Coordinates of C-alpha atoms and ligand atoms in Angstrom, one line a residue:
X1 CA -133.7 -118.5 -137.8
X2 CA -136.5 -118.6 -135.0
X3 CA -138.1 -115.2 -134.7
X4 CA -137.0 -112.6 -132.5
X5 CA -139.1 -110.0 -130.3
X6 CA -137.6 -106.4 -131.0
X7 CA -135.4 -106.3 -128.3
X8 CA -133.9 -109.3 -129.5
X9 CA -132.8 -107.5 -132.7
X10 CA -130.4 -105.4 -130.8
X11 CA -128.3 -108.4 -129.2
X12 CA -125.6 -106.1 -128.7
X13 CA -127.6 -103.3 -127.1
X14 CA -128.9 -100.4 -128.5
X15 CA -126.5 -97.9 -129.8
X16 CA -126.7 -94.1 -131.2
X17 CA -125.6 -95.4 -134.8
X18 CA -128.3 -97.5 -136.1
X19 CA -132.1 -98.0 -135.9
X20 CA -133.8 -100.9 -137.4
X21 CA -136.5 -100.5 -140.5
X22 CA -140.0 -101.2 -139.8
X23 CA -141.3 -102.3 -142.9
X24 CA -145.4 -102.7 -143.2
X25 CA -146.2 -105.5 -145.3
X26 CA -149.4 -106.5 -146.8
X27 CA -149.3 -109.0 -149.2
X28 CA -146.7 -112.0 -150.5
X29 CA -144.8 -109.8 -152.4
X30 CA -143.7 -107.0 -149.8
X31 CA -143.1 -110.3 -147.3
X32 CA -140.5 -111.4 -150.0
X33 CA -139.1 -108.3 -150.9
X34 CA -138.5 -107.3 -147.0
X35 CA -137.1 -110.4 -146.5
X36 CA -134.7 -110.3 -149.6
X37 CA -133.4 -106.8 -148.8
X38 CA -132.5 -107.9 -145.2
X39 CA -130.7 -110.5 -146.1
X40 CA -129.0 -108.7 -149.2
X41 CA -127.9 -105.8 -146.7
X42 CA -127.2 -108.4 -143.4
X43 CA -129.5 -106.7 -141.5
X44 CA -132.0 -107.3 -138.8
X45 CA -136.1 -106.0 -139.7
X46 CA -139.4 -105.6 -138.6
X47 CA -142.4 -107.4 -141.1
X48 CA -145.4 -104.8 -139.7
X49 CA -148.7 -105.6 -140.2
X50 CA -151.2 -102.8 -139.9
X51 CA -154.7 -102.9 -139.6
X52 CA -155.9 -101.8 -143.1
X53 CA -153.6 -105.2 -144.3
X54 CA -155.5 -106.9 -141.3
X55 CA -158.8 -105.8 -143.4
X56 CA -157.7 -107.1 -146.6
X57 CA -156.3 -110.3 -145.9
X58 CA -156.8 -111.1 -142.2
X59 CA -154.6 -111.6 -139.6
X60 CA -154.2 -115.3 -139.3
X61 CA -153.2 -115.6 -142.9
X62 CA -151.3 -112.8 -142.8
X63 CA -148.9 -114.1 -139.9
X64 CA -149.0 -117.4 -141.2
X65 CA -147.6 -116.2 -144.6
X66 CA -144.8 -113.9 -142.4
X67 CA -144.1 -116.7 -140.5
X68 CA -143.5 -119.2 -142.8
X69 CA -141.0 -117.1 -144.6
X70 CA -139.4 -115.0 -141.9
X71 CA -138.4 -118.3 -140.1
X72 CA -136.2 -120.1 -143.0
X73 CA -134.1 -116.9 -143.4
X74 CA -131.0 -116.6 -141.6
X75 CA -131.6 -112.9 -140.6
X76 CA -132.9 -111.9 -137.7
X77 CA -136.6 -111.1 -138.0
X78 CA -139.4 -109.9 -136.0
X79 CA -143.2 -109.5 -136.6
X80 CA -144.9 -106.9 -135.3
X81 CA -148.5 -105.5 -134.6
X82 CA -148.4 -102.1 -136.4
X83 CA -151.2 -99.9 -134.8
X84 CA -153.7 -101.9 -132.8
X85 CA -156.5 -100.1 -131.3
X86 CA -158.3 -102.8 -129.0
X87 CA -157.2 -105.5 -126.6
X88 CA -158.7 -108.2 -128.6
X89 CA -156.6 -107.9 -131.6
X90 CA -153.7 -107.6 -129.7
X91 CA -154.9 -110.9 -127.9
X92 CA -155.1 -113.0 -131.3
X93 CA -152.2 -111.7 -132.6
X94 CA -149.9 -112.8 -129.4
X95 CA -151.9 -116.2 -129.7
X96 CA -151.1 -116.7 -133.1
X97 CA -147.1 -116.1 -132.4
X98 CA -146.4 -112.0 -133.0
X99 CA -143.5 -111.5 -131.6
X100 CA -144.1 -107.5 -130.9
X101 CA -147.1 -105.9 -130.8
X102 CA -148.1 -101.8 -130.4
X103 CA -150.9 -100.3 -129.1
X104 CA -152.2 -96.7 -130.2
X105 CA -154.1 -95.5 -127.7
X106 CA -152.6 -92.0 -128.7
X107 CA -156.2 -90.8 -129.4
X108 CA -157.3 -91.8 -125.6
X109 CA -156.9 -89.6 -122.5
X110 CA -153.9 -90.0 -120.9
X111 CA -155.3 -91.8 -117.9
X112 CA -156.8 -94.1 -120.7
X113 CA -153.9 -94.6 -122.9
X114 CA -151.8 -96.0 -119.7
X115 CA -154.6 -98.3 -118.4
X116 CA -154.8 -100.1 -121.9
X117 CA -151.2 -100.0 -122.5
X118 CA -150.3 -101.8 -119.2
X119 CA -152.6 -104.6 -120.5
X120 CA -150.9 -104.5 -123.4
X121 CA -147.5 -104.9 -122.1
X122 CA -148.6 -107.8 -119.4
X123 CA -150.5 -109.8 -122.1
X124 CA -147.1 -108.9 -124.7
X125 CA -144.3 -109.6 -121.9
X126 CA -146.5 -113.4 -120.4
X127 CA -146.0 -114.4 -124.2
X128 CA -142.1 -113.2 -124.4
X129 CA -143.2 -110.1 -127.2
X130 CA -142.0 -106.4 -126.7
X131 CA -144.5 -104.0 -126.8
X132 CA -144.9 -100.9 -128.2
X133 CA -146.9 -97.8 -126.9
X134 CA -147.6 -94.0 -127.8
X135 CA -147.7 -91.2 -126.6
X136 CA -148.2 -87.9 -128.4
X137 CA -150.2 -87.5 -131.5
X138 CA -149.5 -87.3 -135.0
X139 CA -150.9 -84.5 -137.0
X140 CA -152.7 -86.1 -139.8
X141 CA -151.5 -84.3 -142.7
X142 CA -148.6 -81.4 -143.1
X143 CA -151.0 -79.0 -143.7
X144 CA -152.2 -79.7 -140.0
X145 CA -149.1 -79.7 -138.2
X146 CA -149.4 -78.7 -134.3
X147 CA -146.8 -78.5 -132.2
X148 CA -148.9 -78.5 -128.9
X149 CA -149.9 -82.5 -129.8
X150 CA -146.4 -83.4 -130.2
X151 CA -145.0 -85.5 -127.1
X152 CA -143.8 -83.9 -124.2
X153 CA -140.5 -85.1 -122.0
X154 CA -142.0 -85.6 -118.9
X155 CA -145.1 -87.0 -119.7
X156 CA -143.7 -89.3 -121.8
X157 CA -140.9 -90.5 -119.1
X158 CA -143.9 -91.0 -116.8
X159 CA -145.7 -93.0 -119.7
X160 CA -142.7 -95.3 -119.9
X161 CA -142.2 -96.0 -116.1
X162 CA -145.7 -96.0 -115.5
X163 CA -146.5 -98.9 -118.9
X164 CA -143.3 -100.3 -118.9
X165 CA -143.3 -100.5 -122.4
X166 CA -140.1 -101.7 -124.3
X167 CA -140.3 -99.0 -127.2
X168 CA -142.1 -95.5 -127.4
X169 CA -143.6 -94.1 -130.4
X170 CA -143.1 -90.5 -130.1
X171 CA -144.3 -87.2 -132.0
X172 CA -142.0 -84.8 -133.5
X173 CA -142.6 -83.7 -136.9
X174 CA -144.0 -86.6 -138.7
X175 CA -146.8 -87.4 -140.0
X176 CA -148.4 -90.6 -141.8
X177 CA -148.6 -91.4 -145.6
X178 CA -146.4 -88.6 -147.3
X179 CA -145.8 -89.8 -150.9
X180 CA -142.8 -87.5 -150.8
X181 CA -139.9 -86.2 -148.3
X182 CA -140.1 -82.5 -146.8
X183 CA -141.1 -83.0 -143.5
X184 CA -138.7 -82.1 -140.6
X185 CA -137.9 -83.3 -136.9
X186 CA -137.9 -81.5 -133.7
X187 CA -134.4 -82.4 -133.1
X188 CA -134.2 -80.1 -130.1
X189 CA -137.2 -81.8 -128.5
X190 CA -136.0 -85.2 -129.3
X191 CA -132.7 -84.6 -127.4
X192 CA -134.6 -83.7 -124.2
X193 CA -136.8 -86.6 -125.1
X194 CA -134.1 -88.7 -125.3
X195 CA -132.5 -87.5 -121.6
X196 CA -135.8 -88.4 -119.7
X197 CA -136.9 -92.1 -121.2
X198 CA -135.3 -95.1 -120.1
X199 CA -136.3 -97.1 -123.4
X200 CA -135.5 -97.0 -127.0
X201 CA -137.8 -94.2 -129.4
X202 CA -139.9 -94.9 -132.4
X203 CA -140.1 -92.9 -135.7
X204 CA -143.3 -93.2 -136.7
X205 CA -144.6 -91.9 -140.6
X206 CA -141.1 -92.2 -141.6
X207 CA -142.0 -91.7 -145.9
X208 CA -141.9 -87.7 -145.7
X209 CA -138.8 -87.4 -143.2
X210 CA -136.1 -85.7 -145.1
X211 CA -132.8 -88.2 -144.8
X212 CA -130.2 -86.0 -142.7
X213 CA -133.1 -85.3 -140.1
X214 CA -133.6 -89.4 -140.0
X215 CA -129.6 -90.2 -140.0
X216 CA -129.9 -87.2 -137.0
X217 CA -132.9 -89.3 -135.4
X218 CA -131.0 -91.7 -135.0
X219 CA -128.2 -90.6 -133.2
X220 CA -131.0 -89.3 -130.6
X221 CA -132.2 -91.8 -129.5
X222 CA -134.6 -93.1 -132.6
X223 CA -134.0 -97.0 -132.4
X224 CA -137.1 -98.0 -134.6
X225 CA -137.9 -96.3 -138.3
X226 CA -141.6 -97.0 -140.2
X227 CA -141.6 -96.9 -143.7
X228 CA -144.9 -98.0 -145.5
X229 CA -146.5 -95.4 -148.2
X230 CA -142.8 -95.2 -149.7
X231 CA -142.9 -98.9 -150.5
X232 CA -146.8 -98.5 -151.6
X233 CA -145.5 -95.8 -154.1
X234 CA -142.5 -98.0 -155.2
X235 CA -144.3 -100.9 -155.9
X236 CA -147.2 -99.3 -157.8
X237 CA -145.4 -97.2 -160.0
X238 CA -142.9 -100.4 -161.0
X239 CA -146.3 -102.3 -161.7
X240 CA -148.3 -99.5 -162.9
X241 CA -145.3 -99.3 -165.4
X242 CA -144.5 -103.0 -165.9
X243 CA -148.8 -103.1 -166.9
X244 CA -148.1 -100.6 -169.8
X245 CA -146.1 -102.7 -171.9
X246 CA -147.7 -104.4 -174.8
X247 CA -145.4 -107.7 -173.7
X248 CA -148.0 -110.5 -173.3
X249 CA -150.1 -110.6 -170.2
X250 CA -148.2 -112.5 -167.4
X251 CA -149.0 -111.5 -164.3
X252 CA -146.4 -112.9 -162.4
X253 CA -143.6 -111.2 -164.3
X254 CA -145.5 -107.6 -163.8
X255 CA -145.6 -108.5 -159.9
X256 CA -141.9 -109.2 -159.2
X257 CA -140.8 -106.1 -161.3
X258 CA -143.4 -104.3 -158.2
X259 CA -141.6 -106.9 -155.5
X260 CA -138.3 -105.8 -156.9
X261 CA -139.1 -102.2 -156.6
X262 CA -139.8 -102.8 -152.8
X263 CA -136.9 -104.7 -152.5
X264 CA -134.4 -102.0 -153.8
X265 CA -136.3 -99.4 -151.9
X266 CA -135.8 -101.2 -148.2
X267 CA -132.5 -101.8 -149.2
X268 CA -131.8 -98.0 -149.5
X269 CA -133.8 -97.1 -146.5
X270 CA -131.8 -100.1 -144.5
X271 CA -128.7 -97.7 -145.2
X272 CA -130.3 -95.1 -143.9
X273 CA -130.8 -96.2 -141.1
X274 CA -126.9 -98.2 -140.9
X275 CA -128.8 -101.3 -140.2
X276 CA -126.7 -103.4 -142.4
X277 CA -124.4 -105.7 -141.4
X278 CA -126.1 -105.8 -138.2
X279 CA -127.9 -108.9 -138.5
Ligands
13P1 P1 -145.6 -93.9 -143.5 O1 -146.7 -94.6 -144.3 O2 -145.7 -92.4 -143.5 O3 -144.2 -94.4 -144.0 O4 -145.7 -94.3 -142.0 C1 -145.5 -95.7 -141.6 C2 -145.8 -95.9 -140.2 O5 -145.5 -95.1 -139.3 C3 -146.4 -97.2 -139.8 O6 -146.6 -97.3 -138.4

């Protein structure tokens, strides 16, 4: 199936009873195992690529790879820039065929953060991409949760009308990279959230989010869910475990116990989020 932008996984519109799964990939393994689980569950998803998988591998090759496999599987698929910070990234990436693309300008000034993101959208929306923007920031660990950085309704409507982005990446009680789940959601803020944007919401740091307040995202508006350290985890304990045998050293059998690990684990979360048999 050709690839889709992110709007073109909802063909039916977006509804308050699923959201699709983000799923950051960074090698052939998690491309696989993504793939695998959406078409086990029928469900649309979101191949990420981030820019510490950018660093590893690079982007070209990266794509390339998501490409190449994403387009012989009869699911709907998108691939998406997970995080970009500059122009020029977001540039190469729409060259090369992304078919969504976010910017994080979170950490600009306001004024800032909606200059760059209306780039962003032109450059996404000339090469028929969605774009993603934020607005809000994400407190970088539990311990440092602040309310007074989470995103607030209005400015966040006049984000949207002012960027025209197709998706919003909003803060409520996440945070990135939790290796477990405790972390709640502002529910109440999410439902006036929800009453002033015109477009769909993003869940961002979606790893430590306990499951009813996800399931509760998601009938608030949430249309988007990112899950990356939880696949990290999965797949290095199943390799960190297949390693300790004393069976004889074959690599490739230790890696697809880890790729089967991410598998299982998107296929739980794509339940979650009642993304199956939406595809
Ligand atoms: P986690 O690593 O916390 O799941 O966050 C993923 C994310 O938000 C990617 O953009």
């Amino acid at each position: 199936m050709t690839l889709q932008n992110l709007a073109g996984l909802f063909p039916r519109g977006y509804t308050n009873d699923w959201a699709v799964g983000h799923f950051n990939v960074h090698n052939h393994e998690f491309m696989r195992a993504v793939i695998d689980a959406a078409e086990a569950e029928q469900a649309p998803a979101i191949l990420a690529i981030g820019m510490l998988s950018i660093k590893y591998m690079g982007l070209a090759p990266l794509f390339a790879a998501a490409r190449n496999m994403a387009t012989s599987s009869p699911v709907p698929l998108a691939i998406h820039l997970d995080h970009a910070r500059d122009l020029a990234t977001v540039k190469q990436a729409l060259e090369l065929g992304f078919t969504s693309v976010m910017f994080d300008g979170s950490y600009l000034s306001y004024e800032e953060n909606v200059a760059q993101t209306r780039k962003v959208v032109t450059m996404a929306h000339a090469a028929g991409a969605t774009a993603e923007g934020e607005i809000g920031i994400l407190p970088p660990s539990m311990e440092q949760m602040d309310a007074t950085t989470f995103t607030r309704p209005e400015q966040a409507a006049e984000f949207a009308d002012t960027t025209g982005v197709d998706f919003l990446a909003v803060s409520l009680g996440s945070v990135h990279g939790m290796q477990t789940k405790g972390a709640t959601l502002d529910l109440d803020l999410l439902s006036r959230l929800n009453e002033s944007l015109r477009c769909p919401m993003v869940l961002h740091g979606a790893s430590g989010v306990i499951d009813t307040d996800i399931r509760a995202a998601i009938g608030c508006g949430i249309r988007k869910v990112n899950v990356n350290t939880e696949l990290k985890i999965a797949f290095k304990n199943r390799l960190r475990a297949a390693m300790a045998t004393d069976e004889p050293i074959d690599l490739l059998t230790d890696l697809r116990e880890g790729m089967d690990a991410v598998r299982e684990a998107c296929r739980n979360r794509i339940r979650t989020f009642g993304s199956n048999g939406e595809a």
